[in-house]
């Protein structure tokens, strides 16, 4: 088989994990990461290009004879990265892992995804959408709605566009801020108001060509900054895989009531989709419902999913473009994975960057993998460069063991004001 020059875009822990896995493949000739971080450069060449600078990425793809591109984050996909490359004769031949612009609306527009879910009878929270045009109707809708009530800015809002309101006044104020004061800019011109779902959250992932799919390991992430899921929401403080309550019967229900109807919908709507779908799920009394679609892998979910996949990742990704995609067998490590994210003190509020990181070299990769998120090399020194700094992933016989190894090894790493949760996977530590 011919080997590939691969371009991976993005700069987080998800991308470091992808880079680590891609670089292990004999099919990977040279890996480039744009822009990457302090960790990705161990596995390829970092290019100083933003993941949304399409013209510069095109030039880099052509000058480095790139044959495969993996788009890490959602923003370039929602802005039409795939269409930009496909519509240009000089780059149309490049295989891209990521949906076309319209299909990426599954993540890029809550109104689009809710209408898709309803059209294909996929279980999800009841909702209505509002704009300035039917603003007064929205006020009435909120007043009569049960509490809590969920308000979602239609467009991408860097993970901040979802508000769970516990009283009507707060919901009305937020609704006004979004629609009349453009709190989330144009992303909030349209607002989806939906019922609050109780239950246990988890995520399922597939790799698809829009017709067939491969089921990837599931995961659960921990979004709150504090232990026992207290405090502010973050990009994700840790994750585990597998999810112990995700038994055979539940998995079957997710496949038949959510994943297959989603694929059928993609085909009926003629949506061009090669890539990952991340299903954010709520499980209530063993019934799964969709909270959201994402058109990419999750962060930090990727840090526990990829270490459990034994297949050659480049082979798996190339298979998406092959007519025998449906025959591909995924080989998953039976062990449990847990990742614990170390963040800068103050995150998700204000935090400092540029702080030197010590101790990474003392961690044995056979025990714990360190995936960088916000790091950077400055004059040969590794420094912090973001809120989430790095993630420690370990495999173990169960979630308790995996989480304890990750936590132990993270304690060997130091930067000023480092913070991480010591309880990732807490609800599974005794029972499984
Ligand atoms: P989203 O951006 O749609 O993923 O929402 C962010 C987070 O808000 C989700 O991961 C859930 O924790 C929570 N959330 C969103 N919608 C709902 C809902 N209808 N009921 C309960 N929680 C929700
Ligand atoms: N961890 C959630 C996300 O990647 O959206």
CSV table of C-alpha atoms and ligand atoms in Angstrom, one decimal:
chain,number,residue,atom,x,y,z
A,1,UNK,CA,0.0,0.0,0.0
A,2,UNK,CA,1.2,3.5,-0.8
A,3,UNK,CA,2.1,5.6,2.2
A,4,UNK,CA,0.4,8.9,2.9
A,5,UNK,CA,1.5,12.5,3.7
A,6,UNK,CA,-1.1,13.4,6.3
A,7,UNK,CA,-2.3,16.8,7.5
A,8,UNK,CA,-4.0,17.0,10.8
A,9,UNK,CA,-5.6,20.4,11.8
A,10,UNK,CA,-6.2,21.6,15.4
A,11,UNK,CA,-4.2,22.2,18.5
A,12,UNK,CA,-5.8,20.4,21.5
A,13,UNK,CA,-5.4,17.1,23.4
A,14,UNK,CA,-7.7,15.5,20.8
A,15,UNK,CA,-5.2,16.4,18.1
A,16,UNK,CA,-2.1,15.3,20.1
A,17,UNK,CA,-3.9,11.9,20.6
A,18,UNK,CA,-4.7,11.7,16.9
A,19,UNK,CA,-1.1,12.6,16.0
A,20,UNK,CA,0.2,9.9,18.4
A,21,UNK,CA,-2.0,7.3,16.8
A,22,UNK,CA,-1.5,8.3,13.2
A,23,UNK,CA,2.3,8.4,13.5
A,24,UNK,CA,2.3,4.7,14.6
A,25,UNK,CA,1.0,3.6,11.3
A,26,UNK,CA,3.4,2.2,8.6
A,27,UNK,CA,1.0,3.9,6.1
A,28,UNK,CA,2.0,7.4,7.5
A,29,UNK,CA,4.9,8.7,5.5
A,30,UNK,CA,5.0,12.2,7.0
A,31,UNK,CA,2.6,13.8,9.4
A,32,UNK,CA,2.0,17.6,9.5
A,33,UNK,CA,-0.1,19.3,12.2
A,34,UNK,CA,-1.5,22.8,11.8
A,35,UNK,CA,-1.0,24.5,14.2
A,36,UNK,CA,-0.4,21.6,16.7
A,37,UNK,CA,1.0,22.1,20.2
A,38,UNK,CA,4.1,21.2,22.2
A,39,UNK,CA,3.1,17.5,22.2
A,40,UNK,CA,2.2,17.0,18.5
A,41,UNK,CA,5.7,18.0,17.4
A,42,UNK,CA,6.9,14.7,18.8
A,43,UNK,CA,4.9,12.9,16.1
A,44,UNK,CA,5.2,15.2,13.1
A,45,UNK,CA,6.0,18.7,11.8
A,46,UNK,CA,4.0,21.5,13.3
A,47,UNK,CA,3.0,24.2,10.8
A,48,UNK,CA,2.2,27.6,12.1
A,49,UNK,CA,-1.2,27.8,10.4
A,50,UNK,CA,-4.5,28.2,12.1
A,51,UNK,CA,-7.1,25.4,11.5
A,52,UNK,CA,-9.4,28.1,9.9
A,53,UNK,CA,-6.9,29.6,7.5
A,54,UNK,CA,-8.1,27.7,4.4
A,55,UNK,CA,-5.9,29.4,1.9
A,56,UNK,CA,-2.7,28.8,3.9
A,57,UNK,CA,-3.8,25.2,4.5
A,58,UNK,CA,-4.3,24.7,0.8
A,59,UNK,CA,-0.8,26.0,0.0
A,60,UNK,CA,0.7,23.7,2.7
A,61,UNK,CA,-1.3,20.7,1.4
A,62,UNK,CA,-0.1,21.3,-2.1
A,63,UNK,CA,3.6,22.0,-1.3
A,64,UNK,CA,3.8,18.9,1.0
A,65,UNK,CA,1.9,16.5,-1.3
A,66,UNK,CA,-0.8,15.8,1.3
A,67,UNK,CA,-3.1,13.0,0.4
A,68,UNK,CA,-5.2,12.7,3.6
A,69,UNK,CA,-6.5,15.5,5.8
A,70,UNK,CA,-8.1,15.0,9.2
A,71,UNK,CA,-9.9,18.0,10.5
A,72,UNK,CA,-9.9,18.0,14.4
A,73,UNK,CA,-12.2,20.8,15.5
A,74,UNK,CA,-15.7,21.8,14.4
A,75,UNK,CA,-15.2,25.4,13.4
A,76,UNK,CA,-13.5,24.8,10.1
A,77,UNK,CA,-16.0,22.1,9.2
A,78,UNK,CA,-18.9,24.4,9.9
A,79,UNK,CA,-17.3,27.1,7.9
A,80,UNK,CA,-16.9,24.8,4.8
A,81,UNK,CA,-13.4,23.4,4.9
A,82,UNK,CA,-14.4,20.3,3.0
A,83,UNK,CA,-16.3,22.2,0.3
A,84,UNK,CA,-13.3,24.6,-0.1
A,85,UNK,CA,-11.0,21.7,-0.8
A,86,UNK,CA,-13.4,19.7,-2.9
A,87,UNK,CA,-14.4,22.7,-5.1
A,88,UNK,CA,-10.8,23.6,-6.0
A,89,UNK,CA,-9.5,21.3,-8.8
A,90,UNK,CA,-6.0,21.5,-7.3
A,91,UNK,CA,-7.1,19.9,-4.0
A,92,UNK,CA,-10.2,18.0,-5.0
A,93,UNK,CA,-8.3,14.7,-5.0
A,94,UNK,CA,-7.4,14.9,-1.3
A,95,UNK,CA,-9.2,12.6,1.0
A,96,UNK,CA,-10.7,14.5,3.9
A,97,UNK,CA,-12.0,13.2,7.2
A,98,UNK,CA,-14.8,15.6,8.0
A,99,UNK,CA,-18.3,16.4,6.7
A,100,UNK,CA,-19.1,19.0,4.1
A,101,UNK,CA,-20.5,22.3,5.3
A,102,UNK,CA,-24.2,21.4,5.1
A,103,UNK,CA,-23.7,18.1,6.9
A,104,UNK,CA,-21.6,19.9,9.6
A,105,UNK,CA,-24.8,21.9,10.4
A,106,UNK,CA,-25.7,18.9,12.5
A,107,UNK,CA,-23.3,20.5,15.0
A,108,UNK,CA,-23.2,24.1,13.6
A,109,UNK,CA,-26.9,24.8,14.0
A,110,UNK,CA,-29.0,23.5,16.9
A,111,UNK,CA,-32.2,24.3,14.9
A,112,UNK,CA,-30.9,22.2,12.0
A,113,UNK,CA,-30.1,19.3,14.2
A,114,UNK,CA,-33.3,19.4,16.1
A,115,UNK,CA,-35.3,19.5,12.9
A,116,UNK,CA,-33.3,16.5,11.5
A,117,UNK,CA,-33.8,14.6,14.8
A,118,UNK,CA,-37.6,15.1,14.6
A,119,UNK,CA,-37.8,14.4,10.9
A,120,UNK,CA,-36.2,11.0,11.4
A,121,UNK,CA,-38.0,10.2,14.7
A,122,UNK,CA,-34.8,10.1,16.7
A,123,UNK,CA,-35.6,10.6,20.4
A,124,UNK,CA,-34.6,14.0,21.7
A,125,UNK,CA,-36.0,16.7,24.0
A,126,UNK,CA,-39.1,18.5,22.9
A,127,UNK,CA,-38.2,22.0,21.6
A,128,UNK,CA,-39.3,25.2,19.7
A,129,UNK,CA,-37.1,27.7,17.9
A,130,UNK,CA,-37.4,31.5,18.1
A,131,UNK,CA,-35.9,34.6,16.5
A,132,UNK,CA,-36.6,38.3,16.7
A,133,UNK,CA,-39.7,37.7,14.5
A,134,UNK,CA,-41.5,35.5,17.0
A,135,UNK,CA,-39.9,36.9,20.1
A,136,UNK,CA,-43.1,37.6,22.0
A,137,UNK,CA,-44.3,34.1,21.3
A,138,UNK,CA,-40.9,32.9,22.9
A,139,UNK,CA,-41.7,34.9,26.0
A,140,UNK,CA,-45.0,33.2,26.3
A,141,UNK,CA,-43.5,29.8,25.7
A,142,UNK,CA,-40.9,30.4,28.4
A,143,UNK,CA,-43.5,31.6,30.9
A,144,UNK,CA,-45.6,28.4,30.5
A,145,UNK,CA,-42.6,26.0,30.3
A,146,UNK,CA,-41.7,23.6,33.1
A,147,UNK,CA,-38.4,24.2,35.0
A,148,UNK,CA,-35.5,23.8,34.5
A,149,UNK,CA,-35.6,25.1,31.0
A,150,UNK,CA,-32.8,24.9,28.4
A,151,UNK,CA,-31.9,27.8,26.1
A,152,UNK,CA,-29.5,27.2,23.3
A,153,UNK,CA,-27.9,29.6,20.9
A,154,UNK,CA,-28.4,28.2,17.4
A,155,UNK,CA,-24.9,28.6,16.2
A,156,UNK,CA,-21.4,27.6,17.5
A,157,UNK,CA,-20.6,29.5,20.7
A,158,UNK,CA,-17.4,27.8,21.9
A,159,UNK,CA,-19.3,25.6,24.3
A,160,UNK,CA,-20.9,28.5,26.0
A,161,UNK,CA,-24.2,28.7,24.1
A,162,UNK,CA,-26.2,26.4,26.3
A,163,UNK,CA,-28.0,27.8,29.4
A,164,UNK,CA,-29.9,25.7,31.9
A,165,UNK,CA,-32.2,28.1,33.7
A,166,UNK,CA,-33.8,27.2,37.0
A,167,UNK,CA,-36.4,30.0,37.1
A,168,UNK,CA,-38.5,31.8,34.6
A,169,UNK,CA,-37.0,35.3,35.2
A,170,UNK,CA,-33.5,34.1,34.5
A,171,UNK,CA,-34.7,32.3,31.3
A,172,UNK,CA,-36.5,35.5,30.2
A,173,UNK,CA,-33.5,37.6,30.8
A,174,UNK,CA,-31.2,35.3,29.0
A,175,UNK,CA,-33.6,35.0,26.1
A,176,UNK,CA,-33.7,38.8,25.8
A,177,UNK,CA,-29.9,39.0,26.0
A,178,UNK,CA,-29.5,36.4,23.2
A,179,UNK,CA,-32.1,37.7,20.8
A,180,UNK,CA,-32.2,41.4,21.4
A,181,UNK,CA,-28.7,42.1,22.8
A,182,UNK,CA,-26.8,39.5,20.6
A,183,UNK,CA,-25.1,38.0,23.7
A,184,UNK,CA,-23.6,35.3,21.4
A,185,UNK,CA,-23.4,37.5,18.3
A,186,UNK,CA,-25.1,36.0,15.3
A,187,UNK,CA,-24.9,32.5,16.8
A,188,UNK,CA,-27.8,33.6,19.1
A,189,UNK,CA,-30.0,35.3,16.5
A,190,UNK,CA,-32.0,32.1,16.7
A,191,UNK,CA,-32.6,30.3,20.0
A,192,UNK,CA,-33.7,26.8,20.6
A,193,UNK,CA,-35.7,26.4,23.8
A,194,UNK,CA,-36.0,22.8,25.0
A,195,UNK,CA,-37.1,20.7,27.8
A,196,UNK,CA,-34.5,19.7,30.4
A,197,UNK,CA,-33.6,16.0,30.3
A,198,UNK,CA,-32.7,14.1,33.5
A,199,UNK,CA,-30.5,11.1,33.4
A,200,UNK,CA,-27.0,9.9,32.8
A,201,UNK,CA,-25.0,11.5,30.1
A,202,UNK,CA,-22.6,9.7,27.9
A,203,UNK,CA,-21.3,9.8,24.3
A,204,UNK,CA,-21.3,7.3,21.4
A,205,UNK,CA,-19.0,7.7,18.4
A,206,UNK,CA,-18.9,6.4,14.9
A,207,UNK,CA,-16.7,6.7,11.8
A,208,UNK,CA,-18.9,6.9,8.7
A,209,UNK,CA,-18.8,7.4,4.9
A,210,UNK,CA,-22.5,8.6,5.1
A,211,UNK,CA,-23.8,5.1,4.2
A,212,UNK,CA,-22.1,2.7,6.5
A,213,UNK,CA,-20.4,3.2,9.8
A,214,UNK,CA,-18.0,1.6,12.3
A,215,UNK,CA,-18.9,1.8,15.9
A,216,UNK,CA,-16.0,3.3,18.0
A,217,UNK,CA,-15.7,2.9,21.8
A,218,UNK,CA,-18.1,5.0,23.9
A,219,UNK,CA,-17.0,7.5,26.6
A,220,UNK,CA,-18.2,9.7,29.4
A,221,UNK,CA,-16.6,13.0,30.1
A,222,UNK,CA,-16.6,15.2,33.2
A,223,UNK,CA,-17.4,18.8,32.4
A,224,UNK,CA,-17.5,20.5,35.8
A,225,UNK,CA,-14.3,22.1,37.2
A,226,UNK,CA,-14.9,20.7,40.8
A,227,UNK,CA,-14.9,17.2,42.2
A,228,UNK,CA,-18.3,15.5,42.4
A,229,UNK,CA,-19.3,17.5,39.4
A,230,UNK,CA,-19.6,20.8,41.2
A,231,UNK,CA,-18.8,24.2,39.9
A,232,UNK,CA,-18.5,25.8,36.5
A,233,UNK,CA,-18.6,24.1,33.2
A,234,UNK,CA,-15.3,23.5,31.4
A,235,UNK,CA,-14.2,22.1,28.1
A,236,UNK,CA,-13.8,18.7,29.9
A,237,UNK,CA,-11.7,17.7,33.0
A,238,UNK,CA,-11.4,14.0,32.2
A,239,UNK,CA,-13.1,11.1,30.6
A,240,UNK,CA,-13.5,7.3,30.9
A,241,UNK,CA,-14.2,4.5,28.4
A,242,UNK,CA,-16.0,2.1,28.4
A,243,UNK,CA,-19.1,3.4,30.2
A,244,UNK,CA,-20.0,0.6,32.6
A,245,UNK,CA,-23.8,1.2,32.4
A,246,UNK,CA,-23.7,1.0,28.6
A,247,UNK,CA,-24.7,-2.6,28.4
A,248,UNK,CA,-25.5,-4.7,25.4
A,249,UNK,CA,-29.2,-3.9,25.5
A,250,UNK,CA,-28.6,-0.2,25.7
A,251,UNK,CA,-26.0,-0.3,23.0
A,252,UNK,CA,-28.5,-2.1,20.7
A,253,UNK,CA,-31.2,0.6,21.4
A,254,UNK,CA,-28.7,3.3,20.6
A,255,UNK,CA,-27.9,1.6,17.3
A,256,UNK,CA,-31.4,1.0,16.2
A,257,UNK,CA,-33.1,4.2,17.5
A,258,UNK,CA,-30.3,6.7,17.1
A,259,UNK,CA,-27.3,5.7,15.0
A,260,UNK,CA,-29.0,3.9,12.1
A,261,UNK,CA,-31.8,6.5,11.7
A,262,UNK,CA,-29.1,9.2,11.7
A,263,UNK,CA,-27.3,7.4,8.8
A,264,UNK,CA,-30.6,6.9,7.0
A,265,UNK,CA,-31.3,10.6,7.4
A,266,UNK,CA,-27.9,11.6,6.0
A,267,UNK,CA,-28.6,9.5,2.9
A,268,UNK,CA,-32.2,10.8,2.5
A,269,UNK,CA,-31.0,14.4,2.8
A,270,UNK,CA,-28.1,13.6,0.5
A,271,UNK,CA,-25.6,15.0,3.0
A,272,UNK,CA,-22.0,14.5,2.1
A,273,UNK,CA,-20.4,12.9,5.2
A,274,UNK,CA,-17.0,11.3,5.6
A,275,UNK,CA,-15.8,11.4,9.2
A,276,UNK,CA,-16.7,11.1,12.8
A,277,UNK,CA,-20.1,11.6,14.4
A,278,UNK,CA,-20.2,12.2,18.2
A,279,UNK,CA,-23.6,11.5,19.7
A,280,UNK,CA,-24.1,13.3,23.0
A,281,UNK,CA,-26.7,11.1,24.8
A,282,UNK,CA,-28.9,11.2,27.8
A,283,UNK,CA,-29.9,7.9,29.2
A,284,UNK,CA,-33.1,8.0,31.3
A,285,UNK,CA,-34.5,4.7,32.6
A,286,UNK,CA,-32.5,2.8,30.0
A,287,UNK,CA,-34.0,4.9,27.2
A,288,UNK,CA,-31.4,6.9,25.2
A,289,UNK,CA,-32.1,10.3,23.8
A,290,UNK,CA,-29.9,12.7,21.7
A,291,UNK,CA,-28.8,15.9,23.4
A,292,UNK,CA,-26.6,17.0,20.6
A,293,UNK,CA,-24.6,15.9,17.5
A,294,UNK,CA,-21.0,16.9,17.0
A,295,UNK,CA,-19.3,16.5,13.7
A,296,UNK,CA,-15.9,15.5,15.1
A,297,UNK,CA,-14.3,13.6,17.9
A,298,UNK,CA,-14.6,15.0,21.5
A,299,UNK,CA,-11.9,16.4,23.7
A,300,UNK,CA,-11.0,14.8,26.2
A,301,UNK,CA,-13.0,11.8,24.9
A,302,UNK,CA,-10.5,11.1,22.1
A,303,UNK,CA,-7.8,10.7,24.8
A,304,UNK,CA,-9.6,7.5,26.1
A,305,UNK,CA,-11.1,6.3,22.8
A,306,UNK,CA,-8.0,6.1,20.6
A,307,UNK,CA,-5.8,4.3,23.2
A,308,UNK,CA,-8.5,1.5,23.2
A,309,UNK,CA,-8.5,1.1,19.4
A,310,UNK,CA,-5.9,-1.5,18.3
A,311,UNK,CA,-6.4,-1.0,14.6
A,312,UNK,CA,-4.0,1.0,12.4
A,313,UNK,CA,-5.8,4.4,12.4
A,314,UNK,CA,-4.6,5.5,9.0
A,315,UNK,CA,-5.9,2.2,7.5
A,316,UNK,CA,-9.2,2.8,9.3
A,317,UNK,CA,-9.5,6.3,8.0
A,318,UNK,CA,-8.6,5.4,4.4
A,319,UNK,CA,-11.2,2.6,4.5
A,320,UNK,CA,-13.9,5.4,4.7
A,321,UNK,CA,-13.1,6.1,1.0
A,322,UNK,CA,-13.1,2.4,0.1
A,323,UNK,CA,-16.1,0.4,-1.1
A,324,UNK,CA,-15.4,-2.3,1.4
A,325,UNK,CA,-15.7,0.0,4.4
A,326,UNK,CA,-18.6,-2.0,5.9
A,327,UNK,CA,-16.3,-5.1,6.1
A,328,UNK,CA,-13.7,-3.4,8.3
A,329,UNK,CA,-13.5,-5.0,11.8
A,330,UNK,CA,-12.7,-2.8,14.7
A,331,UNK,CA,-10.4,-4.3,17.4
A,332,UNK,CA,-11.0,-2.7,20.8
A,333,UNK,CA,-8.9,-3.2,23.9
A,334,UNK,CA,-11.1,-4.7,26.6
A,335,UNK,CA,-9.3,-2.7,29.3
A,336,UNK,CA,-10.7,0.5,30.7
A,337,UNK,CA,-9.2,3.9,30.0
A,338,UNK,CA,-9.3,7.0,32.1
A,339,UNK,CA,-7.9,10.4,31.3
A,340,UNK,CA,-7.4,13.2,33.8
A,341,UNK,CA,-6.9,16.8,32.5
A,342,UNK,CA,-4.5,19.2,34.3
A,343,UNK,CA,-5.6,22.8,33.9
A,344,UNK,CA,-4.1,26.2,34.7
A,345,UNK,CA,-5.2,27.7,38.1
A,346,UNK,CA,-8.2,29.9,37.6
A,347,UNK,CA,-9.6,28.1,34.6
A,348,UNK,CA,-12.4,28.2,33.3
A,349,UNK,CA,-12.1,31.9,34.5
A,350,UNK,CA,-9.0,33.9,34.1
A,351,UNK,CA,-5.6,32.1,34.2
A,352,UNK,CA,-2.0,32.8,33.4
A,353,UNK,CA,0.0,31.2,30.6
A,354,UNK,CA,3.7,30.9,29.9
A,355,UNK,CA,4.4,28.9,33.1
A,356,UNK,CA,7.2,26.2,32.8
A,357,UNK,CA,6.0,22.6,33.0
A,358,UNK,CA,8.2,20.1,34.9
A,359,UNK,CA,8.3,16.4,35.3
A,360,UNK,CA,6.8,15.1,32.0
A,361,UNK,CA,9.9,13.1,31.1
A,362,UNK,CA,9.7,11.1,34.3
A,363,UNK,CA,6.3,9.5,33.3
A,364,UNK,CA,6.7,6.1,31.7
A,365,UNK,CA,4.6,5.9,28.5
A,366,UNK,CA,4.0,2.1,29.1
A,367,UNK,CA,2.1,3.3,32.2
A,368,UNK,CA,0.6,6.6,31.3
A,369,UNK,CA,0.4,8.6,28.1
A,370,UNK,CA,0.6,12.4,28.4
A,371,UNK,CA,-1.3,14.2,25.7
A,372,UNK,CA,-0.7,18.0,25.5
A,373,UNK,CA,-3.5,20.5,25.0
A,374,UNK,CA,-2.3,24.0,25.8
A,375,UNK,CA,1.5,23.7,25.7
A,376,UNK,CA,4.2,25.3,23.7
A,377,UNK,CA,8.0,25.2,23.5
A,378,UNK,CA,9.7,28.5,24.1
A,379,UNK,CA,13.5,28.6,23.8
A,380,UNK,CA,13.6,24.8,24.5
A,381,UNK,CA,11.3,25.1,27.6
A,382,UNK,CA,7.9,23.5,27.7
A,383,UNK,CA,5.4,26.1,28.9
A,384,UNK,CA,1.6,26.4,29.5
A,385,UNK,CA,-0.3,28.0,26.7
A,386,UNK,CA,-4.0,27.5,27.6
A,387,UNK,CA,-6.6,26.6,30.2
A,388,UNK,CA,-6.5,22.9,29.6
A,389,UNK,CA,-2.8,22.1,29.6
A,390,UNK,CA,-2.4,18.4,29.3
A,391,UNK,CA,-4.1,15.1,29.9
A,392,UNK,CA,-2.8,11.9,31.5
A,393,UNK,CA,-4.4,8.7,30.1
A,394,UNK,CA,-3.9,5.2,31.5
A,395,UNK,CA,-5.4,1.8,30.8
A,396,UNK,CA,-6.4,-0.6,33.7
A,397,UNK,CA,-8.4,-3.6,34.5
A,398,UNK,CA,-11.2,-1.4,35.5
A,399,UNK,CA,-12.0,2.3,35.7
A,400,UNK,CA,-10.8,2.7,39.3
A,401,UNK,CA,-7.3,1.3,38.4
A,402,UNK,CA,-7.0,3.4,35.2
A,403,UNK,CA,-8.1,6.6,37.0
A,404,UNK,CA,-5.7,5.9,39.9
A,405,UNK,CA,-2.7,5.4,37.6
A,406,UNK,CA,-3.5,8.5,35.7
A,407,UNK,CA,-3.9,10.6,38.9
A,408,UNK,CA,-0.7,9.2,40.4
A,409,UNK,CA,1.3,10.0,37.4
A,410,UNK,CA,-0.2,13.5,37.0
A,411,UNK,CA,1.0,14.1,40.6
A,412,UNK,CA,4.6,13.7,39.3
A,413,UNK,CA,4.0,16.7,36.9
A,414,UNK,CA,4.3,20.2,38.1
A,415,UNK,CA,3.6,23.7,37.0
A,416,UNK,CA,2.6,26.7,39.2
A,417,UNK,CA,-1.1,26.6,40.1
A,418,UNK,CA,-1.7,23.2,38.4
A,419,UNK,CA,-5.2,21.8,39.1
A,420,UNK,CA,-6.9,18.6,38.3
A,421,UNK,CA,-9.8,16.5,39.5
A,422,UNK,CA,-8.8,13.5,41.6
A,423,UNK,CA,-12.2,11.8,41.1
A,424,UNK,CA,-12.5,11.1,37.4
A,425,UNK,CA,-14.8,8.1,37.0
A,426,UNK,CA,-15.9,8.4,40.6
A,427,UNK,CA,-19.3,6.9,40.1
A,428,UNK,CA,-17.8,3.7,38.6
A,429,UNK,CA,-14.9,3.3,41.0
A,430,UNK,CA,-16.6,1.0,43.5
A,431,UNK,CA,-19.3,-0.8,41.4
A,432,UNK,CA,-17.1,-2.0,38.6
B,1,LIG,P1,-24.6,21.0,24.1
B,1,LIG,O1,-23.8,22.1,23.7
B,1,LIG,O2,-25.9,20.9,23.3
B,1,LIG,O3,-23.9,19.7,24.2
B,1,LIG,O4,-25.0,21.2,25.6
B,1,LIG,C1,-24.0,21.3,26.6
B,1,LIG,C2,-24.4,20.5,27.8
B,1,LIG,O5,-25.5,21.0,28.4
B,1,LIG,C3,-24.7,19.0,27.5
B,1,LIG,O6,-23.5,18.2,27.5
B,1,LIG,C4,-25.6,18.7,28.7
B,1,LIG,O7,-24.8,18.5,29.9
B,1,LIG,C5,-26.3,20.0,28.9
B,1,LIG,N1,-27.6,19.9,28.2
B,1,LIG,C6,-27.9,20.3,26.9
B,1,LIG,N2,-29.2,20.1,26.6
B,1,LIG,C7,-29.7,19.6,27.7
B,1,LIG,C8,-31.1,19.1,28.0
B,1,LIG,N3,-32.1,19.3,27.1
B,1,LIG,N4,-31.3,18.6,29.2
B,1,LIG,C9,-30.3,18.5,30.1
B,1,LIG,N5,-29.0,18.9,29.9
B,1,LIG,C10,-28.8,19.4,28.7
B,2,LIG,N1,-15.9,17.0,25.6
B,2,LIG,C1,-17.0,17.6,24.8
B,2,LIG,C2,-16.6,18.0,23.5
B,2,LIG,O1,-15.6,17.8,22.9
B,2,LIG,O2,-17.5,18.7,22.8
